[in-house]
Tab-separated table of C-alpha atoms in Angstrom:
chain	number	residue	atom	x	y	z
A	822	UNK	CA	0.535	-1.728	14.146
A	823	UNK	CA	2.588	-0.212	11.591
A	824	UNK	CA	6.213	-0.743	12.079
A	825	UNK	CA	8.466	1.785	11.203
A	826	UNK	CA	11.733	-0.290	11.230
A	827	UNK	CA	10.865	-2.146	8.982
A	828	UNK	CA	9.391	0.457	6.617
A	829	UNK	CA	12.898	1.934	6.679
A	830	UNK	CA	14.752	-1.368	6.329
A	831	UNK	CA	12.149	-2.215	3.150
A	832	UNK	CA	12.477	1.389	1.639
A	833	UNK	CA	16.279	1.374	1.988
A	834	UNK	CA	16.690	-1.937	0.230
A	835	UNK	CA	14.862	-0.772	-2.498
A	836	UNK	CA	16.464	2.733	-2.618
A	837	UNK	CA	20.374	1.023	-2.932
A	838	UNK	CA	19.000	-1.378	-5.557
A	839	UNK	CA	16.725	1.052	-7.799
A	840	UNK	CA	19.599	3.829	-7.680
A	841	UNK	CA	17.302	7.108	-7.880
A	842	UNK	CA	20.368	9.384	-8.344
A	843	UNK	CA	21.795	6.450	-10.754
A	844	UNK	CA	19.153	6.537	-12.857
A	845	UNK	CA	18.653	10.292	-13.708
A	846	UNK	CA	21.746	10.087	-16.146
A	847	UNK	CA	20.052	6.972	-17.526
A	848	UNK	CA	16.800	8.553	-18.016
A	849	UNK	CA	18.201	11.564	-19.583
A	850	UNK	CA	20.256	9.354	-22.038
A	851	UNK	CA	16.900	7.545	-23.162
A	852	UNK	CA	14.958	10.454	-22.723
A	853	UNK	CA	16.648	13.343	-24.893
A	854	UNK	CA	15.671	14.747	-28.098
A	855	UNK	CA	11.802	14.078	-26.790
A	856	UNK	CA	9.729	17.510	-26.202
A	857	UNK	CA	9.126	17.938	-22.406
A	858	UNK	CA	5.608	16.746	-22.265
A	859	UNK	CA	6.517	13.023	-23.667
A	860	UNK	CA	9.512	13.353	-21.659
A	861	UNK	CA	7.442	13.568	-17.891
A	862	UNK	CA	4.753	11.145	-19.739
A	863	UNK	CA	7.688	8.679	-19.888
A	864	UNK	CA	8.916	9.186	-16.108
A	865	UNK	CA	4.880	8.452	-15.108
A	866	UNK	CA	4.688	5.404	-17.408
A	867	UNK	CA	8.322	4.006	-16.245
A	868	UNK	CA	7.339	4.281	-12.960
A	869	UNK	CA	3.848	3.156	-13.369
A	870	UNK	CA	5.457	-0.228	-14.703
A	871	UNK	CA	8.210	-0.721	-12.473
A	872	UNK	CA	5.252	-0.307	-9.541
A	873	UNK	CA	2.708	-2.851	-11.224
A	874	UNK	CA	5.512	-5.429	-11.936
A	875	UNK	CA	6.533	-5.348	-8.752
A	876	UNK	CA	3.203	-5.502	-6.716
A	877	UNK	CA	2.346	-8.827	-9.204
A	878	UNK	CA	5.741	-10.664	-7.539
A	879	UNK	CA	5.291	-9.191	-4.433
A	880	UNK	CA	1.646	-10.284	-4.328
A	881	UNK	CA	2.589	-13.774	-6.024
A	882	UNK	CA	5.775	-13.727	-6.982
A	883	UNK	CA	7.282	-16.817	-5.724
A	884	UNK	CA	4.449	-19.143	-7.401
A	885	UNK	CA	5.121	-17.520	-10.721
A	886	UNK	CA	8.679	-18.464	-11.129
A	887	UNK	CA	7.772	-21.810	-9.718
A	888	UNK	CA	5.359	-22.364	-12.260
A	889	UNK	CA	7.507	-21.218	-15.636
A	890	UNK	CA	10.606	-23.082	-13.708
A	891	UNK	CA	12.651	-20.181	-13.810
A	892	UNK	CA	15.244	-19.325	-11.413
A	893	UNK	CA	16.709	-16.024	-9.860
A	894	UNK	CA	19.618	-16.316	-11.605
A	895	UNK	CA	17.901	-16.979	-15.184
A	896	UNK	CA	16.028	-14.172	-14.701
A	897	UNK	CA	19.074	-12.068	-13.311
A	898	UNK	CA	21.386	-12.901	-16.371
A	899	UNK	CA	18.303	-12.447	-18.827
A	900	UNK	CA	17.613	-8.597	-17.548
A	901	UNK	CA	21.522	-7.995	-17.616
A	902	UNK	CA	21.665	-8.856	-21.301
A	903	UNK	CA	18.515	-7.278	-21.798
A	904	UNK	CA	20.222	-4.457	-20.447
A	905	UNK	CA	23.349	-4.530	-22.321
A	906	UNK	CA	21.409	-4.235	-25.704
A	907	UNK	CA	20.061	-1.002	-24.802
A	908	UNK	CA	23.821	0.400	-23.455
A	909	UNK	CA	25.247	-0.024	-26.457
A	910	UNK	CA	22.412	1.596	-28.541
A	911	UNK	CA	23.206	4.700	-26.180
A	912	UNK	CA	26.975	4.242	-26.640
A	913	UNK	CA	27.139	4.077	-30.284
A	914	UNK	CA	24.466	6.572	-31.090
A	915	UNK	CA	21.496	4.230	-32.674
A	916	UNK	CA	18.257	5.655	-33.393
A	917	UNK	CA	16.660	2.729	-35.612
A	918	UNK	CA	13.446	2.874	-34.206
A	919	UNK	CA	10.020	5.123	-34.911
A	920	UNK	CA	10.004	8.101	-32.678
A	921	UNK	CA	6.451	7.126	-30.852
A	922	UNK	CA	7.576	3.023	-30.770
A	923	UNK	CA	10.298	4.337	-29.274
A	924	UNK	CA	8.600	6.389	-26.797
A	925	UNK	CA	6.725	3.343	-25.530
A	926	UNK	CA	9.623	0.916	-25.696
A	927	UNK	CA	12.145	3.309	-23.562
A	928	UNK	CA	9.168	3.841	-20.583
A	929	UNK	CA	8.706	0.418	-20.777
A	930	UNK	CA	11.476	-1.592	-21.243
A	931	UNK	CA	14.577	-0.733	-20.365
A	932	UNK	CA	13.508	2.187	-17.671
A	933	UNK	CA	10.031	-0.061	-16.282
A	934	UNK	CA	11.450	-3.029	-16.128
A	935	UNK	CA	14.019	-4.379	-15.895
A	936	UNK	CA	15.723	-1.434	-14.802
A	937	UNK	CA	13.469	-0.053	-11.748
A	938	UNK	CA	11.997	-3.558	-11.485
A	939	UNK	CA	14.903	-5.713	-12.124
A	940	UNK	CA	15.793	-9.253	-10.582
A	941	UNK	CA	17.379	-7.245	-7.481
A	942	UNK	CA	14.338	-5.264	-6.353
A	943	UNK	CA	11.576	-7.911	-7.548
A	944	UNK	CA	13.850	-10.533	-4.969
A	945	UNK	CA	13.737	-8.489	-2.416
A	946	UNK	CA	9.922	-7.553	-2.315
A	947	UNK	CA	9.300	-11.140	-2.646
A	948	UNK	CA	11.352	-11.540	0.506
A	949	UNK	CA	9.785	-8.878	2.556
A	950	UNK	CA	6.143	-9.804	1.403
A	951	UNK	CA	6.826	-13.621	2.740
A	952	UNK	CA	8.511	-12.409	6.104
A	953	UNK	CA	6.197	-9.412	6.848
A	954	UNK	CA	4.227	-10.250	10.139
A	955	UNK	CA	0.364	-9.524	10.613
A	956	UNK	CA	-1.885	-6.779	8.684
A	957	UNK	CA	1.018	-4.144	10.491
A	958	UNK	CA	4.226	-5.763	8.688
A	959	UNK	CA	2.178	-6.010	5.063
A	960	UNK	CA	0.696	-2.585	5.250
A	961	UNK	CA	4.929	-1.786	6.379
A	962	UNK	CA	6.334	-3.256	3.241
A	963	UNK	CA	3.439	-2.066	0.563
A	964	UNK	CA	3.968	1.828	2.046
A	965	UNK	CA	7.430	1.330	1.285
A	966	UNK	CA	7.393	-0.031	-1.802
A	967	UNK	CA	4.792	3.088	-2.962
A	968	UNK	CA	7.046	5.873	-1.352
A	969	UNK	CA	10.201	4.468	-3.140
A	970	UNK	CA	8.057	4.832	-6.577
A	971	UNK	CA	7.085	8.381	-5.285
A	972	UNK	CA	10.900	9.136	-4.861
A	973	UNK	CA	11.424	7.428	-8.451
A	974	UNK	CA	8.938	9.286	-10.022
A	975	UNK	CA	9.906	12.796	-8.295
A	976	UNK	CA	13.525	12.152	-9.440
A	977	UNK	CA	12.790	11.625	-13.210
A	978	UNK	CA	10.220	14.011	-13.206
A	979	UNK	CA	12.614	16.856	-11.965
A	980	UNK	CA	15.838	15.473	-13.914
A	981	UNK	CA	14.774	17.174	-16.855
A	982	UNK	CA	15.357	20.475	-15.819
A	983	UNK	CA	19.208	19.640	-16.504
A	984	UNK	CA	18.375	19.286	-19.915
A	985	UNK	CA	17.834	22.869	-20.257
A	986	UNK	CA	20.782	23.640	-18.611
A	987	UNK	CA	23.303	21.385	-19.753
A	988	UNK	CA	21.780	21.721	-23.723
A	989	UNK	CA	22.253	19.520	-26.809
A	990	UNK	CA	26.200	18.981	-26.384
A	991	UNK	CA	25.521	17.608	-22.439
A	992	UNK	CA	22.940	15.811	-23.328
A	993	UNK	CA	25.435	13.807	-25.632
A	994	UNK	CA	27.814	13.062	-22.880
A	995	UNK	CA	25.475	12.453	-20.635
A	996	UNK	CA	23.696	9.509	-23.513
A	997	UNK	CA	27.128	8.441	-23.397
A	998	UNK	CA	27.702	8.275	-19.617
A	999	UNK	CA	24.134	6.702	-19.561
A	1000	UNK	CA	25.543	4.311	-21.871
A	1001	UNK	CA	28.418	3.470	-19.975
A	1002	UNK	CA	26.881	2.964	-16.634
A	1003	UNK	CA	24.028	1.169	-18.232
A	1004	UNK	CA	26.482	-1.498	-19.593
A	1005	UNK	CA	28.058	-1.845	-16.214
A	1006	UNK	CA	25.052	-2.820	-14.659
A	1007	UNK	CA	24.054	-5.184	-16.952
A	1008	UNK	CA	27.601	-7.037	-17.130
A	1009	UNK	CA	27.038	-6.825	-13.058
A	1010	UNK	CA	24.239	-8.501	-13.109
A	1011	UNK	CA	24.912	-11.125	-15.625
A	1012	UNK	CA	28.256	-11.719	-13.582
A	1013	UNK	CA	25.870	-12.452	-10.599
A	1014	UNK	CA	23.786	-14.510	-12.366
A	1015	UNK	CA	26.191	-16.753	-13.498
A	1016	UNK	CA	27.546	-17.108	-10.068
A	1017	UNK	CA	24.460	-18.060	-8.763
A	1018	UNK	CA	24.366	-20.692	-11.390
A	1019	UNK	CA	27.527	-22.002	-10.490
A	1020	UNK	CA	26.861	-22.257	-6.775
A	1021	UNK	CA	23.731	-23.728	-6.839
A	1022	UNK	CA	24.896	-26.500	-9.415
């Protein structure tokens, strides 16, 4: 049977980790300066690869990092700096790249992974996947990982209506704040990588 308690306890793990209301200032930081269509192409693609990376690790996860001998904590303190690149493009204002390589790169990497799918959330499915009980507890953790994408997706999708409010001078604070909270993160989750490191040496 389908059990609801652990739907909730699976959906609100993922909710704290993937931050839907933390990421909208993210998104918008990435996001601006794109024409609206590309902009809600970019919340379905983001959201399309945050869901397919983390079905592959929920669905075999645990035997891929076996097999490239990577640990949690590698691959925490790898998305942190991976992270931390992209914060400080937003906090000093670099645009290096091709608008359309851009477009691909931002809905893919940072916003797809490892930002939605990061080392947190791809842990955590791994976890619920191996513990889930019977046909009831799988079917439990895969309908909550699909309505916390739905709740990503909606969120994105409907941020950019405060870009038309807030216009070109909020959308520079808010690339900024993006920026800001972006590098936080990342130093976050490098700082808990490295203490993983330490604890299991």
């Amino acid at each position: 049977m389908f059990d609801f308690a652990l739907f909730g306890s699976v959906f609100v793990t993922l909710f704290v980790i993937m931050d839907p209301p933390g990421i909208t200032p993210i998104f918008l930081g990435l996001t601006s300066g794109r024409p609206a269509k590309v902009q809600r192409k970019m919340a379905w693609q983001a959201t399309a690869v945050a869901f397919c990376v983390i079905a592959v690790f929920g669905l075999c996860g645990q035997q891929i990092l076996d097999y490239l001998h990577v640990s949690v904590p590698a691959l925490m303190v790898a998305g942190g700096l991976l992270l931390l690149l992209i914060a400080l493009d937003l906090l000093t204002g670099k645009n290096e790249e091709p608008t359309q390589t851009k477009d691909v790169n931002v809905a893919l990497v940072p916003l797809g992974m490892p930002l939605l799918a990061g080392p947190g959330a791809i842990v955590s499915v791994i976890l619920a996947v191996q513990h889930a009980d019977g046909i009831g507890g799988q079917l439990s953790v895969w309908a909550a990982i699909v309505a916390m994408h739905v709740v990503l997706l909606l969120t994105m999708r409907y941020s950019l209506l405060i870009i038309r409010v807030i216009k070109d001078g909020g959308v520079v604070l808010v690339t900024r704040l993006a920026g800001m909270m972006l590098s936080a993160i990342a130093v976050q989750q490098i700082a808990n990588g490295v203490t993983q490191f330490v604890r299991n040496a």
